[in-house]
Amino acid sequence: MLRALQDLQIFVATARQGNLSSVARAMNLTPAATSAAIKRLELQLGAPLFVRSTRSLRLTKDGEHYLQYCEQALLQLELGENLLRSGREALQGKLHLSLPSDLGRNLLAPLLDGFMAAHPQVELRLQMSDHLTNIYRQPVDLVIRYGQPPDSALIALPLSPENDRVLCAAPDYIARYGTPTHPQELYRHNCLCFMLADTVHDHWRFTRAEEFISVNVKGDRVADDGDMVRRWAIAGDGIAYKSRLDITADLAAGRLLQLCPDWQGEAAPLYMLLPDRRQLTPLIKALRSHLLQYLPQRPV
């Protein structure tokens, strides 16, 4: 069991540094021992985790996917160790978070209420905005956003790595204008678009098996607030292309209907972003653990 845990630690460290020798030095191991650990994992998984060259290593697609879950598992173990060592002392301190408007209001806010109820000595400050937050300049502890961070120096911890985008509309809109059966039919419909940093997201991409299409959509409404786009869709004003997490409750309640379900929308993984791993405090680890309990991990 202990060797298996060390193998995971070696894999994660190697993925971050891209060099087995430096990992071996940092962990006080021989290069042969670190190489053997990677080989044991690959043999167990039946898949290569790295593409090897004479100078460096880079993750395979399988390795990238596996890394997310290894980091999550190691963080959970570390959180458990910290709780035991602290004698289960009450968490306390201030948390300054930046959240997307739609996800923050409609899904994360109730989860944060539950976290605050469990840890009454925690103080919370929220920034709710879809605009990009400069985590280095603004006084925030962490940012939660969709998509891979543009700054590779940020620490990106997955919250819902397999989340995707969904084409959706209200039953009232469908009753009036009909149901598109193929994304190419969107040109006949009023599409509700989201705008970020003055860029309108009006190219919607879909895949089905080996097919890939990008549809240039048009409509009479554009907003730089994701929650506004969602509200327009529920009101029957048009078709939206939303993160599944944002509309999970609306789909379940029938306020929105998924369209073209045989087509896969764009990936929209959700991440917790920090400027430095040293800022991954027990409080932030506990918050992430709490969110992971309730956030869907796979499209349903």
CSV table of C-alpha atoms in Angstrom, one decimal:
chain,number,residue,atom,x,y,z
A,1,MET,CA,0.0,0.0,0.0
A,2,LEU,CA,2.8,2.4,0.9
A,3,ARG,CA,4.7,1.6,-2.3
A,4,ALA,CA,1.5,2.2,-4.3
A,5,LEU,CA,1.1,5.6,-2.7
A,6,GLN,CA,4.7,6.5,-3.4
A,7,ASP,CA,4.3,5.4,-7.0
A,8,LEU,CA,1.4,7.9,-7.3
A,9,GLN,CA,3.5,10.7,-5.7
A,10,ILE,CA,6.4,10.0,-8.1
A,11,PHE,CA,4.0,10.0,-11.1
A,12,VAL,CA,2.5,13.4,-10.1
A,13,ALA,CA,5.9,14.9,-9.4
A,14,THR,CA,7.3,13.7,-12.7
A,15,ALA,CA,4.3,15.1,-14.6
A,16,ARG,CA,5.0,18.5,-13.1
A,17,GLN,CA,8.7,18.5,-13.6
A,18,GLY,CA,9.1,16.4,-16.7
A,19,ASN,CA,12.4,14.9,-15.4
A,20,LEU,CA,12.9,11.7,-13.5
A,21,SER,CA,16.3,12.6,-12.2
A,22,SER,CA,15.1,15.8,-10.5
A,23,VAL,CA,12.2,13.9,-9.0
A,24,ALA,CA,14.6,11.2,-7.7
A,25,ARG,CA,16.8,13.9,-6.1
A,26,ALA,CA,13.9,15.7,-4.5
A,27,MET,CA,12.5,12.4,-3.1
A,28,ASN,CA,15.9,11.0,-2.1
A,29,LEU,CA,15.5,8.1,-4.4
A,30,THR,CA,17.6,6.6,-7.2
A,31,PRO,CA,16.6,7.4,-10.9
A,32,ALA,CA,16.1,3.6,-11.3
A,33,ALA,CA,13.6,3.6,-8.4
A,34,THR,CA,11.6,6.5,-9.9
A,35,SER,CA,11.6,4.9,-13.4
A,36,ALA,CA,10.5,1.6,-11.9
A,37,ALA,CA,7.6,3.3,-10.1
A,38,ILE,CA,6.3,4.8,-13.4
A,39,LYS,CA,6.7,1.4,-15.1
A,40,ARG,CA,4.7,-0.3,-12.3
A,41,LEU,CA,1.8,2.2,-12.8
A,42,GLU,CA,1.8,1.8,-16.6
A,43,LEU,CA,1.8,-2.0,-16.2
A,44,GLN,CA,-1.1,-1.8,-13.7
A,45,LEU,CA,-3.1,0.5,-15.9
A,46,GLY,CA,-2.2,-1.2,-19.2
A,47,ALA,CA,-1.4,2.2,-20.8
A,48,PRO,CA,1.7,4.4,-21.3
A,49,LEU,CA,1.6,7.5,-19.1
A,50,PHE,CA,4.5,9.3,-20.7
A,51,VAL,CA,6.1,9.8,-24.1
A,52,ARG,CA,9.8,9.5,-23.5
A,53,SER,CA,12.6,11.3,-25.3
A,54,THR,CA,16.3,11.5,-24.5
A,55,ARG,CA,15.9,14.8,-22.7
A,56,SER,CA,12.4,14.9,-21.3
A,57,LEU,CA,9.1,13.3,-20.6
A,58,ARG,CA,5.6,14.5,-21.6
A,59,LEU,CA,2.3,13.1,-20.6
A,60,THR,CA,0.2,11.0,-23.0
A,61,LYS,CA,-3.5,11.7,-23.3
A,62,ASP,CA,-4.1,8.8,-20.9
A,63,GLY,CA,-1.5,10.3,-18.6
A,64,GLU,CA,-3.1,13.7,-18.6
A,65,HIS,CA,-6.5,12.2,-17.7
A,66,TYR,CA,-5.0,10.0,-15.0
A,67,LEU,CA,-3.0,12.9,-13.5
A,68,GLN,CA,-6.2,14.8,-12.6
A,69,TYR,CA,-7.5,11.9,-10.4
A,70,CYS,CA,-4.1,11.2,-8.9
A,71,GLU,CA,-3.8,14.8,-7.7
A,72,GLN,CA,-7.3,14.7,-6.3
A,73,ALA,CA,-6.5,11.4,-4.5
A,74,LEU,CA,-3.3,12.7,-3.0
A,75,LEU,CA,-4.9,16.0,-1.9
A,76,GLN,CA,-7.6,14.0,-0.1
A,77,LEU,CA,-5.1,11.9,1.7
A,78,GLU,CA,-3.1,15.0,2.7
A,79,LEU,CA,-6.3,16.6,3.9
A,80,GLY,CA,-7.1,13.6,6.1
A,81,GLU,CA,-3.6,13.6,7.5
A,82,ASN,CA,-3.8,17.3,8.4
A,83,LEU,CA,-7.1,16.8,10.1
A,84,LEU,CA,-5.7,13.9,12.2
A,85,ARG,CA,-2.5,15.8,13.1
A,86,SER,CA,-4.5,18.9,14.1
A,87,GLY,CA,-6.6,16.9,16.5
A,88,ARG,CA,-9.6,17.9,14.4
A,89,GLU,CA,-9.3,21.5,15.4
A,90,ALA,CA,-12.1,23.8,14.0
A,91,LEU,CA,-11.3,25.4,10.7
A,92,GLN,CA,-11.1,29.1,10.8
A,93,GLY,CA,-10.0,32.1,8.8
A,94,LYS,CA,-11.1,34.2,5.9
A,95,LEU,CA,-11.9,33.0,2.4
A,96,HIS,CA,-12.0,35.4,-0.5
A,97,LEU,CA,-13.4,33.6,-3.6
A,98,SER,CA,-14.0,34.7,-7.2
A,99,LEU,CA,-16.9,32.7,-8.9
A,100,PRO,CA,-18.7,32.8,-12.2
A,101,SER,CA,-22.0,34.6,-12.0
A,102,ASP,CA,-24.3,31.8,-13.1
A,103,LEU,CA,-22.5,28.9,-11.4
A,104,GLY,CA,-21.9,30.9,-8.3
A,105,ARG,CA,-25.4,32.1,-7.7
A,106,ASN,CA,-27.3,28.9,-8.6
A,107,LEU,CA,-25.1,26.0,-7.7
A,108,LEU,CA,-22.0,27.0,-5.6
A,109,ALA,CA,-23.8,29.5,-3.3
A,110,PRO,CA,-25.9,26.7,-1.6
A,111,LEU,CA,-22.8,24.5,-1.3
A,112,LEU,CA,-20.9,27.3,0.3
A,113,ASP,CA,-23.8,27.8,2.7
A,114,GLY,CA,-23.4,24.2,3.8
A,115,PHE,CA,-19.7,24.6,4.2
A,116,MET,CA,-20.2,27.7,6.3
A,117,ALA,CA,-22.7,25.9,8.5
A,118,ALA,CA,-20.2,23.1,9.1
A,119,HIS,CA,-17.4,25.6,9.9
A,120,PRO,CA,-18.9,28.6,11.7
A,121,GLN,CA,-15.5,30.2,12.4
A,122,VAL,CA,-14.9,30.7,8.6
A,123,GLU,CA,-15.5,34.2,7.1
A,124,LEU,CA,-16.5,34.4,3.4
A,125,ARG,CA,-16.1,37.1,0.8
A,126,LEU,CA,-17.3,36.5,-2.7
A,127,GLN,CA,-16.7,38.2,-6.0
A,128,MET,CA,-19.4,37.1,-8.6
A,129,SER,CA,-18.4,37.9,-12.1
A,130,ASP,CA,-17.8,36.2,-15.5
A,131,HIS,CA,-14.9,38.6,-16.2
A,132,LEU,CA,-11.5,37.2,-15.9
A,133,THR,CA,-9.9,37.8,-12.5
A,134,ASN,CA,-6.2,38.7,-12.2
A,135,ILE,CA,-5.4,36.4,-9.3
A,136,TYR,CA,-2.0,38.0,-8.8
A,137,ARG,CA,-3.3,41.5,-8.5
A,138,GLN,CA,-6.7,41.2,-6.8
A,139,PRO,CA,-7.0,40.2,-3.1
A,140,VAL,CA,-8.5,36.7,-3.7
A,141,ASP,CA,-7.5,33.4,-2.3
A,142,LEU,CA,-8.7,31.4,-5.2
A,143,VAL,CA,-10.7,31.6,-8.4
A,144,ILE,CA,-13.2,29.0,-9.8
A,145,ARG,CA,-13.5,29.1,-13.6
A,146,TYR,CA,-14.4,27.0,-16.6
A,147,GLY,CA,-11.7,25.8,-19.0
A,148,GLN,CA,-8.0,25.4,-18.9
A,149,PRO,CA,-6.3,28.5,-17.3
A,150,PRO,CA,-4.5,30.7,-19.9
A,151,ASP,CA,-1.6,31.0,-17.4
A,152,SER,CA,0.2,27.7,-17.1
A,153,ALA,CA,1.9,28.9,-13.9
A,154,LEU,CA,-1.4,28.8,-12.0
A,155,ILE,CA,-2.2,25.7,-9.9
A,156,ALA,CA,-5.3,24.2,-11.5
A,157,LEU,CA,-7.2,21.7,-9.3
A,158,PRO,CA,-10.1,20.0,-11.1
A,159,LEU,CA,-13.6,20.2,-9.6
A,160,SER,CA,-15.6,18.7,-12.5
A,161,PRO,CA,-13.1,17.8,-15.2
A,162,GLU,CA,-15.6,16.1,-17.6
A,163,ASN,CA,-18.2,18.9,-17.6
A,164,ASP,CA,-19.4,19.9,-21.1
A,165,ARG,CA,-21.7,22.4,-22.8
A,166,VAL,CA,-25.3,21.7,-23.7
A,167,LEU,CA,-27.6,23.0,-26.3
A,168,CYS,CA,-30.9,23.9,-24.6
A,169,ALA,CA,-34.2,25.8,-24.8
A,170,ALA,CA,-37.4,26.2,-22.8
A,171,PRO,CA,-40.5,24.1,-23.7
A,172,ASP,CA,-42.3,27.3,-24.6
A,173,TYR,CA,-39.7,28.2,-27.2
A,174,ILE,CA,-39.8,24.7,-28.7
A,175,ALA,CA,-43.6,24.8,-28.8
A,176,ARG,CA,-43.4,28.1,-30.8
A,177,TYR,CA,-40.5,27.5,-33.1
A,178,GLY,CA,-39.9,23.7,-33.2
A,179,THR,CA,-37.0,21.5,-32.2
A,180,PRO,CA,-33.8,21.5,-34.2
A,181,THR,CA,-32.6,18.0,-34.9
A,182,HIS,CA,-29.2,18.9,-36.1
A,183,PRO,CA,-26.8,21.8,-35.0
A,184,GLN,CA,-26.8,23.1,-38.6
A,185,GLU,CA,-30.4,24.0,-38.2
A,186,LEU,CA,-29.5,26.6,-35.6
A,187,TYR,CA,-29.3,29.3,-38.4
A,188,ARG,CA,-33.2,29.3,-38.3
A,189,HIS,CA,-33.3,30.0,-34.6
A,190,ASN,CA,-32.7,32.9,-32.2
A,191,CYS,CA,-29.5,32.0,-30.3
A,192,LEU,CA,-28.6,33.6,-27.0
A,193,CYS,CA,-24.9,34.4,-26.9
A,194,PHE,CA,-22.4,35.0,-24.1
A,195,MET,CA,-19.8,37.7,-24.4
A,196,LEU,CA,-16.4,37.7,-22.6
A,197,ALA,CA,-13.9,40.6,-22.8
A,198,ASP,CA,-15.8,42.1,-25.8
A,199,THR,CA,-15.7,38.8,-27.7
A,200,VAL,CA,-19.1,37.3,-28.5
A,201,HIS,CA,-19.1,33.5,-28.3
A,202,ASP,CA,-21.1,32.9,-31.5
A,203,HIS,CA,-19.2,29.9,-32.9
A,204,TRP,CA,-20.7,26.8,-31.3
A,205,ARG,CA,-18.8,23.5,-31.8
A,206,PHE,CA,-20.2,20.0,-31.6
A,207,THR,CA,-18.9,16.4,-32.2
A,208,ARG,CA,-20.6,13.1,-33.0
A,209,ALA,CA,-18.5,10.0,-33.4
A,210,GLU,CA,-15.9,11.2,-36.0
A,211,GLU,CA,-17.9,14.3,-37.1
A,212,PHE,CA,-17.0,17.8,-36.0
A,213,ILE,CA,-18.9,20.9,-36.9
A,214,SER,CA,-18.7,24.6,-35.9
A,215,VAL,CA,-21.9,26.6,-36.3
A,216,ASN,CA,-21.9,30.4,-36.6
A,217,VAL,CA,-25.1,31.4,-34.7
A,218,LYS,CA,-27.0,34.7,-34.6
A,219,GLY,CA,-29.6,36.1,-32.2
A,220,ASP,CA,-31.1,39.3,-30.9
A,221,ARG,CA,-29.6,39.1,-27.4
A,222,VAL,CA,-26.0,39.0,-26.1
A,223,ALA,CA,-24.9,39.4,-22.5
A,224,ASP,CA,-21.6,39.4,-20.6
A,225,ASP,CA,-23.3,37.6,-17.7
A,226,GLY,CA,-23.9,33.9,-17.9
A,227,ASP,CA,-26.9,34.0,-15.6
A,228,MET,CA,-28.6,36.5,-17.8
A,229,VAL,CA,-28.2,34.1,-20.8
A,230,ARG,CA,-29.7,31.3,-18.7
A,231,ARG,CA,-32.7,33.5,-17.6
A,232,TRP,CA,-33.4,34.5,-21.2
A,233,ALA,CA,-33.4,30.8,-22.2
A,234,ILE,CA,-35.8,29.8,-19.3
A,235,ALA,CA,-38.1,32.7,-20.4
A,236,GLY,CA,-38.3,31.2,-23.9
A,237,ASP,CA,-36.4,33.9,-25.7
A,238,GLY,CA,-34.1,31.6,-27.6
A,239,ILE,CA,-31.7,28.7,-27.6
A,240,ALA,CA,-28.6,28.8,-25.3
A,241,TYR,CA,-25.3,26.9,-25.3
A,242,LYS,CA,-24.7,26.5,-21.6
A,243,SER,CA,-22.4,24.6,-19.2
A,244,ARG,CA,-24.2,21.5,-18.0
A,245,LEU,CA,-23.4,22.4,-14.4
A,246,ASP,CA,-25.1,25.7,-14.9
A,247,ILE,CA,-28.4,24.1,-16.0
A,248,THR,CA,-28.5,20.7,-14.2
A,249,ALA,CA,-31.3,21.8,-12.0
A,250,ASP,CA,-33.2,23.4,-14.9
A,251,LEU,CA,-33.0,20.2,-17.0
A,252,ALA,CA,-34.1,18.1,-14.1
A,253,ALA,CA,-37.1,20.4,-13.4
A,254,GLY,CA,-38.1,20.7,-17.1
A,255,ARG,CA,-37.5,24.4,-17.3
A,256,LEU,CA,-35.0,23.7,-20.1
A,257,LEU,CA,-34.8,20.8,-22.5
A,258,GLN,CA,-31.6,19.5,-24.0
A,259,LEU,CA,-31.5,19.7,-27.8
A,260,CYS,CA,-29.6,17.5,-30.3
A,261,PRO,CA,-28.6,15.1,-27.5
A,262,ASP,CA,-26.8,12.8,-29.9
A,263,TRP,CA,-24.2,15.6,-30.4
A,264,GLN,CA,-21.5,16.3,-27.9
A,265,GLY,CA,-21.0,19.9,-26.9
A,266,GLU,CA,-17.6,21.5,-26.2
A,267,ALA,CA,-15.7,20.5,-23.1
A,268,ALA,CA,-16.1,22.9,-20.1
A,269,PRO,CA,-14.0,21.5,-17.3
A,270,LEU,CA,-14.3,23.3,-14.0
A,271,TYR,CA,-11.2,24.2,-12.0
A,272,MET,CA,-10.1,25.8,-8.8
A,273,LEU,CA,-7.2,28.1,-9.5
A,274,LEU,CA,-4.5,29.3,-7.1
A,275,PRO,CA,-1.4,31.3,-7.8
A,276,ASP,CA,0.9,29.1,-5.7
A,277,ARG,CA,0.7,25.6,-4.2
A,278,ARG,CA,1.8,27.1,-0.9
A,279,GLN,CA,-1.6,28.8,-0.7
A,280,LEU,CA,-3.3,25.4,-0.6
A,281,THR,CA,-4.1,25.8,3.1
A,282,PRO,CA,-6.1,23.2,5.1
A,283,LEU,CA,-9.1,25.6,4.8
A,284,ILE,CA,-9.0,25.7,1.0
A,285,LYS,CA,-8.4,21.9,0.9
A,286,ALA,CA,-11.5,21.4,3.1
A,287,LEU,CA,-13.5,23.6,0.8
A,288,ARG,CA,-12.4,21.7,-2.3
A,289,SER,CA,-13.2,18.4,-0.6
A,290,HIS,CA,-16.7,19.7,0.2
A,291,LEU,CA,-17.4,20.8,-3.3
A,292,LEU,CA,-16.2,17.5,-4.8
A,293,GLN,CA,-18.8,15.7,-2.7
A,294,TYR,CA,-21.6,17.5,-4.5
A,295,LEU,CA,-20.4,18.6,-7.9
A,296,PRO,CA,-21.2,16.1,-10.8
A,297,GLN,CA,-18.0,14.5,-12.1
A,298,ARG,CA,-19.4,13.1,-15.3
A,299,PRO,CA,-22.1,14.3,-17.8
A,300,VAL,CA,-25.4,12.7,-17.1
